[in-house]
PDB file of C-alpha atoms in Angstrom:
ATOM      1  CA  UNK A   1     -69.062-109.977 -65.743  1.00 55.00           C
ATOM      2  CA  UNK A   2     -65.418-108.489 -64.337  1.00 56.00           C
ATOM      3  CA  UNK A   3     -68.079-106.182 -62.361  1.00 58.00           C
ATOM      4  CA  UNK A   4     -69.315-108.726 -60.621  1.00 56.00           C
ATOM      5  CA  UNK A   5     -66.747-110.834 -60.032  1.00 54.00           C
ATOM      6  CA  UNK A   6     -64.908-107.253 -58.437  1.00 54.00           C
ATOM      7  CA  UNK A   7     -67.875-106.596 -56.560  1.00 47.00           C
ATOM      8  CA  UNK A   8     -67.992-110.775 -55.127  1.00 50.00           C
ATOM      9  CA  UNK A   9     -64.480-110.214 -54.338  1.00 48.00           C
ATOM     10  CA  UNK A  10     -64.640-107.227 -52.528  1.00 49.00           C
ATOM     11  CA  UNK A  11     -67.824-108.865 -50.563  1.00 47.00           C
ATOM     12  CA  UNK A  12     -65.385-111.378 -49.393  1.00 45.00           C
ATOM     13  CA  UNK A  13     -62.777-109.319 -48.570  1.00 46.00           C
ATOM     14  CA  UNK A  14     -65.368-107.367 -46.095  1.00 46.00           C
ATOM     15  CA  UNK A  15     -66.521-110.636 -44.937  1.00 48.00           C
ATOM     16  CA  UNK A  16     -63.308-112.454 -44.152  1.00 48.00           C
ATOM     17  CA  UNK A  17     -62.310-108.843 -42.509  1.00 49.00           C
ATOM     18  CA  UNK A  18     -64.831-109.820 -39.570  1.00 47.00           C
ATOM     19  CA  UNK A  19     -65.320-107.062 -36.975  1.00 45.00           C
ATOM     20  CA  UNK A  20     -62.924-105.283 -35.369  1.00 45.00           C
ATOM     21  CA  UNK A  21     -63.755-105.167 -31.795  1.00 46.00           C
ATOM     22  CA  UNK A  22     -63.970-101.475 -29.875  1.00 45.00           C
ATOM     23  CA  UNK A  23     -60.897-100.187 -28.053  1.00 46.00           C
ATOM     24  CA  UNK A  24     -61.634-101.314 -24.125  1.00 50.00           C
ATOM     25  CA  UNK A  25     -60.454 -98.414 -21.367  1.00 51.00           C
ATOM     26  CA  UNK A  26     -57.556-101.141 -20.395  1.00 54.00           C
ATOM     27  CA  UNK A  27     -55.954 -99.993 -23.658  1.00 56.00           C
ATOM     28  CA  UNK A  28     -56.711 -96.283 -23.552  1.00 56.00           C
ATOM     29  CA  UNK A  29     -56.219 -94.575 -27.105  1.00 65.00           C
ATOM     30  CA  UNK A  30     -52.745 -94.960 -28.103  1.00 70.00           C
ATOM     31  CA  UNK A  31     -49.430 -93.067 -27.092  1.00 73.00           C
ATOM     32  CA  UNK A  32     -51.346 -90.551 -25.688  1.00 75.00           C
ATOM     33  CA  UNK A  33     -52.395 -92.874 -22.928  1.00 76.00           C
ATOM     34  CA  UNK A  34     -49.353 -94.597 -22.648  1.00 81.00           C
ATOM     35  CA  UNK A  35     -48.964 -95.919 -18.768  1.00 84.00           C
ATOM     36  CA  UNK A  36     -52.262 -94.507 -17.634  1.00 86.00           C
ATOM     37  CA  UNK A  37     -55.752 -95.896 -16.933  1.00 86.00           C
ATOM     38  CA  UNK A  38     -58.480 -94.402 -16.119  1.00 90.00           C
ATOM     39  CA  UNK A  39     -59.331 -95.068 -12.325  1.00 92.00           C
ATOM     40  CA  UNK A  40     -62.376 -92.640 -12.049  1.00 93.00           C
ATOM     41  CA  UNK A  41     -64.582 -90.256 -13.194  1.00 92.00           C
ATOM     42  CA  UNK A  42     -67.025 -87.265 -12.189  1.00 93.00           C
ATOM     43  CA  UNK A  43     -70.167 -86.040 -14.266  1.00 93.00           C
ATOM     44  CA  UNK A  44     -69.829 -82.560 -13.015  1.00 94.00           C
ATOM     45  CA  UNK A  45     -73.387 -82.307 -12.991  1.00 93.00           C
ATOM     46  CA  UNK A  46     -72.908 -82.353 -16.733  1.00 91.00           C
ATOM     47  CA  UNK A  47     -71.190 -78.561 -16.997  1.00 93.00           C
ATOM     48  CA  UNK A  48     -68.528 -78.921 -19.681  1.00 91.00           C
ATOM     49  CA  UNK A  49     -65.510 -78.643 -18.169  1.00 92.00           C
ATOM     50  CA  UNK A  50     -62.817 -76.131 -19.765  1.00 89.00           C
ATOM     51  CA  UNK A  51     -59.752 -76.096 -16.760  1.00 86.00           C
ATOM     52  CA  UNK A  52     -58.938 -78.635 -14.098  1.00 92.00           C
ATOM     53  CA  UNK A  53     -57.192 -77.845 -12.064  1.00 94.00           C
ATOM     54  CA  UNK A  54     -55.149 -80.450  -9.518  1.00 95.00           C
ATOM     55  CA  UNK A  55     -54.493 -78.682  -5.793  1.00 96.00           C
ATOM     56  CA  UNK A  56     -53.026 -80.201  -2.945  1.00 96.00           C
ATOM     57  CA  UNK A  57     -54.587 -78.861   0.557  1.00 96.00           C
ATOM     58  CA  UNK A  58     -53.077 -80.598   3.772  1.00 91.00           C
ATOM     59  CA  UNK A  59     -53.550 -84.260   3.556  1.00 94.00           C
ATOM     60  CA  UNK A  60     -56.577 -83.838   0.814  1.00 96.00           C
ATOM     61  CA  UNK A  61     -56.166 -83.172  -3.341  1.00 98.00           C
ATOM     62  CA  UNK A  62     -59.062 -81.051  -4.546  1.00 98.00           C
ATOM     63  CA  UNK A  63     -59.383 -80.606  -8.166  1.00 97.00           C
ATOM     64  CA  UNK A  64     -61.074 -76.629  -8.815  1.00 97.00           C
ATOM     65  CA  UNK A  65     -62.729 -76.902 -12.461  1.00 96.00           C
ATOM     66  CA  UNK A  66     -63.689 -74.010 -14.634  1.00 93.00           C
ATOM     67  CA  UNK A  67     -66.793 -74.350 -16.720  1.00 92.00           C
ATOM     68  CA  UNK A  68     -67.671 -73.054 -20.004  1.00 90.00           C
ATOM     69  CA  UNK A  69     -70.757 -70.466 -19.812  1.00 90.00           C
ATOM     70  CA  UNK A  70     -73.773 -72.097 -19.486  1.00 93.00           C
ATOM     71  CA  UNK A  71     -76.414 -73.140 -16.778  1.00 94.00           C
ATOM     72  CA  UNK A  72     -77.683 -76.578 -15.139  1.00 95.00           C
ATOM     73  CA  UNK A  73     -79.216 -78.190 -11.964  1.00 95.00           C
ATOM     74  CA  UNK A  74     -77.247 -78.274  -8.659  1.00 95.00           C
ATOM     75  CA  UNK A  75     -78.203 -81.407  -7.045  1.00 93.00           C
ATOM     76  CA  UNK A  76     -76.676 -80.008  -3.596  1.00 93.00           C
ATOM     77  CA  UNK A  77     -78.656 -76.822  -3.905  1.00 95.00           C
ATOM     78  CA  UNK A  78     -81.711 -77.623  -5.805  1.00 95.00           C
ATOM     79  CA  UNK A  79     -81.275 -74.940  -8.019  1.00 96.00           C
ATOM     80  CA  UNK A  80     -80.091 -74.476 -11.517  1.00 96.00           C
ATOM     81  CA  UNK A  81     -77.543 -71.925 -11.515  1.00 95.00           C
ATOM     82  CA  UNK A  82     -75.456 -70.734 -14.156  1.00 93.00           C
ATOM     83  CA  UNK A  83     -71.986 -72.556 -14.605  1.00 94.00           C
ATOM     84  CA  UNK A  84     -68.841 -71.312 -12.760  1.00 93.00           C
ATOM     85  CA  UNK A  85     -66.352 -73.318 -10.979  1.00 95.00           C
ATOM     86  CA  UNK A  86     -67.021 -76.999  -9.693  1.00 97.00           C
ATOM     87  CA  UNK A  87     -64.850 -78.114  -6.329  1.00 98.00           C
ATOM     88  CA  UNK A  88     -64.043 -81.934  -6.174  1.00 98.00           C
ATOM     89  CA  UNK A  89     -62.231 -83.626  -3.302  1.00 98.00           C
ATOM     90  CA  UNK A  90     -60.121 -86.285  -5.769  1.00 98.00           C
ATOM     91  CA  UNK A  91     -58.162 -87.853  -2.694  1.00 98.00           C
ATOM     92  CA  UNK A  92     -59.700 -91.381  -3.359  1.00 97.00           C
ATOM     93  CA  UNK A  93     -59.100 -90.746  -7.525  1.00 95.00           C
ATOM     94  CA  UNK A  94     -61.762 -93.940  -7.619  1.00 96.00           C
ATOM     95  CA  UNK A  95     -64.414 -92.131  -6.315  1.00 97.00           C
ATOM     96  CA  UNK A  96     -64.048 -88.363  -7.047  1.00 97.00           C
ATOM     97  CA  UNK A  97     -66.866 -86.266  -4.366  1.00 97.00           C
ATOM     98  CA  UNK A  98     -68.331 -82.706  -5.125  1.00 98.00           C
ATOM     99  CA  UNK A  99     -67.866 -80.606  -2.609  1.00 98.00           C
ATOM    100  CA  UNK A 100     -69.131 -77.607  -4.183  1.00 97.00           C
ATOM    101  CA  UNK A 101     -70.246 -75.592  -7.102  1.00 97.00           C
ATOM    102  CA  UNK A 102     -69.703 -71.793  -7.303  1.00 96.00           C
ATOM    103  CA  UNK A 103     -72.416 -70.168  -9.861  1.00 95.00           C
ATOM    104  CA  UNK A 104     -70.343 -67.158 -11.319  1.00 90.00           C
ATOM    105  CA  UNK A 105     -71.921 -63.684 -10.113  1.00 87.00           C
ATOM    106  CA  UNK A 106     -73.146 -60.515 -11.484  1.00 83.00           C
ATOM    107  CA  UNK A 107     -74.902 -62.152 -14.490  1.00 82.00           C
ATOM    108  CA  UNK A 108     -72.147 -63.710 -15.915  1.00 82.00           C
ATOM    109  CA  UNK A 109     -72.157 -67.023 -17.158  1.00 83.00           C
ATOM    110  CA  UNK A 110     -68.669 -69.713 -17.086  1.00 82.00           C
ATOM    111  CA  UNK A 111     -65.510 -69.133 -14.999  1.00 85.00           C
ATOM    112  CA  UNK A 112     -63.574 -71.272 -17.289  1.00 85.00           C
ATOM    113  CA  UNK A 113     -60.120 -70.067 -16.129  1.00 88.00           C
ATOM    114  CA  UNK A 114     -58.868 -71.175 -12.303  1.00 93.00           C
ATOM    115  CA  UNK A 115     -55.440 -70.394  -9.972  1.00 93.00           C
ATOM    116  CA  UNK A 116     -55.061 -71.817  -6.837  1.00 96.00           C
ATOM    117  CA  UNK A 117     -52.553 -70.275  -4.742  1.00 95.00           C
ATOM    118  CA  UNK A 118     -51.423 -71.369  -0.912  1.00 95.00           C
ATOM    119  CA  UNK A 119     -51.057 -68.035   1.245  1.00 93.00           C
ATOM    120  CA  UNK A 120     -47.699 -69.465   2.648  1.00 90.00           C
ATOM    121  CA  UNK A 121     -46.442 -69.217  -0.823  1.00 91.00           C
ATOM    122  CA  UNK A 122     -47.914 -65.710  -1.252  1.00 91.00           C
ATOM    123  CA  UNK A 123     -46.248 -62.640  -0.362  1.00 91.00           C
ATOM    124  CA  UNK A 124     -47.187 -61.696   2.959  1.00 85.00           C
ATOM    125  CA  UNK A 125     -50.060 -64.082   2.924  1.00 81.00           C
ATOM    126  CA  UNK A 126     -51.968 -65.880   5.862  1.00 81.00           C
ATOM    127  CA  UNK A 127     -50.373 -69.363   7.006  1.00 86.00           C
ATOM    128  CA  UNK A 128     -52.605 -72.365   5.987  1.00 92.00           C
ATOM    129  CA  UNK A 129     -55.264 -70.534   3.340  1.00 96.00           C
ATOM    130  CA  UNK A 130     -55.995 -71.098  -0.333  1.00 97.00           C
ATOM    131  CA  UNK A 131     -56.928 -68.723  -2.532  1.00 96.00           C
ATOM    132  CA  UNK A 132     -58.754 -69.189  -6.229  1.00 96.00           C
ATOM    133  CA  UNK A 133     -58.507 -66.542  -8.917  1.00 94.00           C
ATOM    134  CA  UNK A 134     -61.183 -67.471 -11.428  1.00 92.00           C
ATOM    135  CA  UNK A 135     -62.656 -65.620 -14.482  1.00 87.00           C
ATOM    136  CA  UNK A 136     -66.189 -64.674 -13.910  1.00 84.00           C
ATOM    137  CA  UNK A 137     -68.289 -65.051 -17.244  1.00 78.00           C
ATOM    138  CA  UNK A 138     -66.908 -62.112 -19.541  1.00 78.00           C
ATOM    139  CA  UNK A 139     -67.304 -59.152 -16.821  1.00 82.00           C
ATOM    140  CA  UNK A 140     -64.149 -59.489 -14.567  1.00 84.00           C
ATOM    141  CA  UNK A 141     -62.068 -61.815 -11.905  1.00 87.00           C
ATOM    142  CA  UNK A 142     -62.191 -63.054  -8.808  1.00 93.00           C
ATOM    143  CA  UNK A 143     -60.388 -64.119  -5.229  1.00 94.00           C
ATOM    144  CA  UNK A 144     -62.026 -66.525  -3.713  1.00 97.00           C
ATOM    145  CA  UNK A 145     -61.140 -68.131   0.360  1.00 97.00           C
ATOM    146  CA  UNK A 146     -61.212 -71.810  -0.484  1.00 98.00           C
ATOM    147  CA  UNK A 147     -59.199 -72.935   2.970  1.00 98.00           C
ATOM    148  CA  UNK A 148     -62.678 -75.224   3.278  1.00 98.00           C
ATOM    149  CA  UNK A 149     -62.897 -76.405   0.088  1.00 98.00           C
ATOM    150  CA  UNK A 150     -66.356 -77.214   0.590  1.00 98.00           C
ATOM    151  CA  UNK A 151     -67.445 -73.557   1.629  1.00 98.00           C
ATOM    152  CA  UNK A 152     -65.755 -71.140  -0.596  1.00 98.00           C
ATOM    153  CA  UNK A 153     -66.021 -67.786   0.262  1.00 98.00           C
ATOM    154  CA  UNK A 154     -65.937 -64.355  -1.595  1.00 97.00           C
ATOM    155  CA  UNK A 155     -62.998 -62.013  -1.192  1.00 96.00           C
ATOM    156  CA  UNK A 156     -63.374 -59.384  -3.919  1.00 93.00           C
ATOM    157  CA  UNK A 157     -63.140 -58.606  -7.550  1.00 90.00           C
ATOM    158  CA  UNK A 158     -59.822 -57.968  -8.311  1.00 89.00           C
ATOM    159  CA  UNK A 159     -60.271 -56.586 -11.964  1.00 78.00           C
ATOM    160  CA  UNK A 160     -63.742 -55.416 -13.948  1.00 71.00           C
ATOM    161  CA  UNK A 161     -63.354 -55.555 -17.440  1.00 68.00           C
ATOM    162  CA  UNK A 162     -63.686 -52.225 -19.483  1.00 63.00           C
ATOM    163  CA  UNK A 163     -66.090 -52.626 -22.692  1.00 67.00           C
ATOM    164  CA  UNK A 164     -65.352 -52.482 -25.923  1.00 67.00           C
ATOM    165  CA  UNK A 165     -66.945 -49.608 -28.792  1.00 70.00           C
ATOM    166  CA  UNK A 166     -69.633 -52.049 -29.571  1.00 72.00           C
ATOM    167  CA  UNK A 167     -70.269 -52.329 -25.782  1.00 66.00           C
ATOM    168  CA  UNK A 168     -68.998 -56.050 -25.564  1.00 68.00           C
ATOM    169  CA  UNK A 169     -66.986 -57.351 -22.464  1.00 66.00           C
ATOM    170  CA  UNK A 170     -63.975 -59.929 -22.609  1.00 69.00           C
ATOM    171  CA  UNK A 171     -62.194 -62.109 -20.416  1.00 69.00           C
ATOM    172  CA  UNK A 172     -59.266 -64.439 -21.091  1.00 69.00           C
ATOM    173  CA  UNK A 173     -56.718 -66.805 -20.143  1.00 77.00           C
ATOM    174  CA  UNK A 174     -54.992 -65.900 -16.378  1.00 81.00           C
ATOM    175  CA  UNK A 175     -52.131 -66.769 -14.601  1.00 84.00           C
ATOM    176  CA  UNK A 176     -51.342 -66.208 -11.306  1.00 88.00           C
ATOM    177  CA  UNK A 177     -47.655 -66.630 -10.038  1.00 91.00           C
ATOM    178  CA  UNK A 178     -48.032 -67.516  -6.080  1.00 92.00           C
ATOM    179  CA  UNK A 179     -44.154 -66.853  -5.518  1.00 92.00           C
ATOM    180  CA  UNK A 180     -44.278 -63.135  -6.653  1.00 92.00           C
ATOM    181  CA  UNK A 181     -48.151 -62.542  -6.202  1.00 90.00           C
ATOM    182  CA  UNK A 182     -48.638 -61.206  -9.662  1.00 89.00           C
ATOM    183  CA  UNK A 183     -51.297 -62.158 -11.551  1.00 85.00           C
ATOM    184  CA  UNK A 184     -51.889 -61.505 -15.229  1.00 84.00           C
ATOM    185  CA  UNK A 185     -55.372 -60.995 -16.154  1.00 78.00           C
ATOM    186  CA  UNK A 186     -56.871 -60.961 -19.669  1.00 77.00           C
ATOM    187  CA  UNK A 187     -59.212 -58.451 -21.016  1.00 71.00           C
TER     188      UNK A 187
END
């Protein structure tokens, strides 16, 4: 009897409970959203996306994203190509606009680590270019000419990546100080 009047009351407590309603994006999801909403979004032709990374070029923010390794359709080429680093023009944050996806080369698969550096910052750099570093896959990194956002263009491997006894290669983390022009690469 004390079972069932336990399991009656615990029925009731679930009932009177009602639902609790889902959190809405107005309220974001607690203090780690704390005097933000969200004002846009991008698919990124569904690529996982590992590093954003926020630039501002002239009057325009572009946001360079690293993928994890991986492969999907490219709406703007018509190709599937394996991931690398996605170029968004995020000026108008409401309605973020692929410029560009650059497949990583040489059989490698993900750039997941990007740098942006302004030649004006660079020692004896160009006035008015950008540069990206990026990871390529596991095999080595990258300079990239991304003055036109929208048309990146290939400057040269700046480091391949030695293997390891078991033949493996390894990239990692970068960083790429624009002030002194060093850039530490992981492999």
């Amino acid at each position: 009897m004390n079972r069932w009047i336990s399991l009656l009351l615990a029925a009731l407590l679930v009932a009177a409970a009602g639902r609790t309603p889902a959190q809405t994006a107005e309220r974001g999801h607690g203090e780690e959203a704390f005097n933000t909403r969200l004002v846009g979004a991008h698919g990124l032709q569904g690529r996982s996306a590992y590093q954003p990374l926020p630039v501002r070029q002239g009057e325009r923010r572009i946001a360079y994203v690293g993928h994890h390794a991986g492969e999907a359709l490219n709406p703007l080429t018509g190709a599937v190509e394996t991931n690398g680093t996605s170029v968004v023009d995020v000026s108008d944050p409401s309605a973020p606009r692929l410029l560009t996806h650059i497949p990583a080369t040489g059989g490698a698969s993900g750039a997941q680590m990007v740098q942006v550096c302004a030649s004006d910052r660079l020692p004896g750099g160009d006035a008015g270019r950008f540069y990206l570093l990026r990871s390529n896959g596991n095999q080595s990194h990258e300079i990239w000419d991304v003055t036109d956002p929208a048309s990146p263009r290939f400057v040269r491997t700046v480091a391949e990546m030695g293997r390891t006894p078991a033949g493996d290669q390894h990239t990692h983390k970068n960083w790429w100080e624009c002030d002194t022009g060093v850039a530490y690469l992981v492999g």
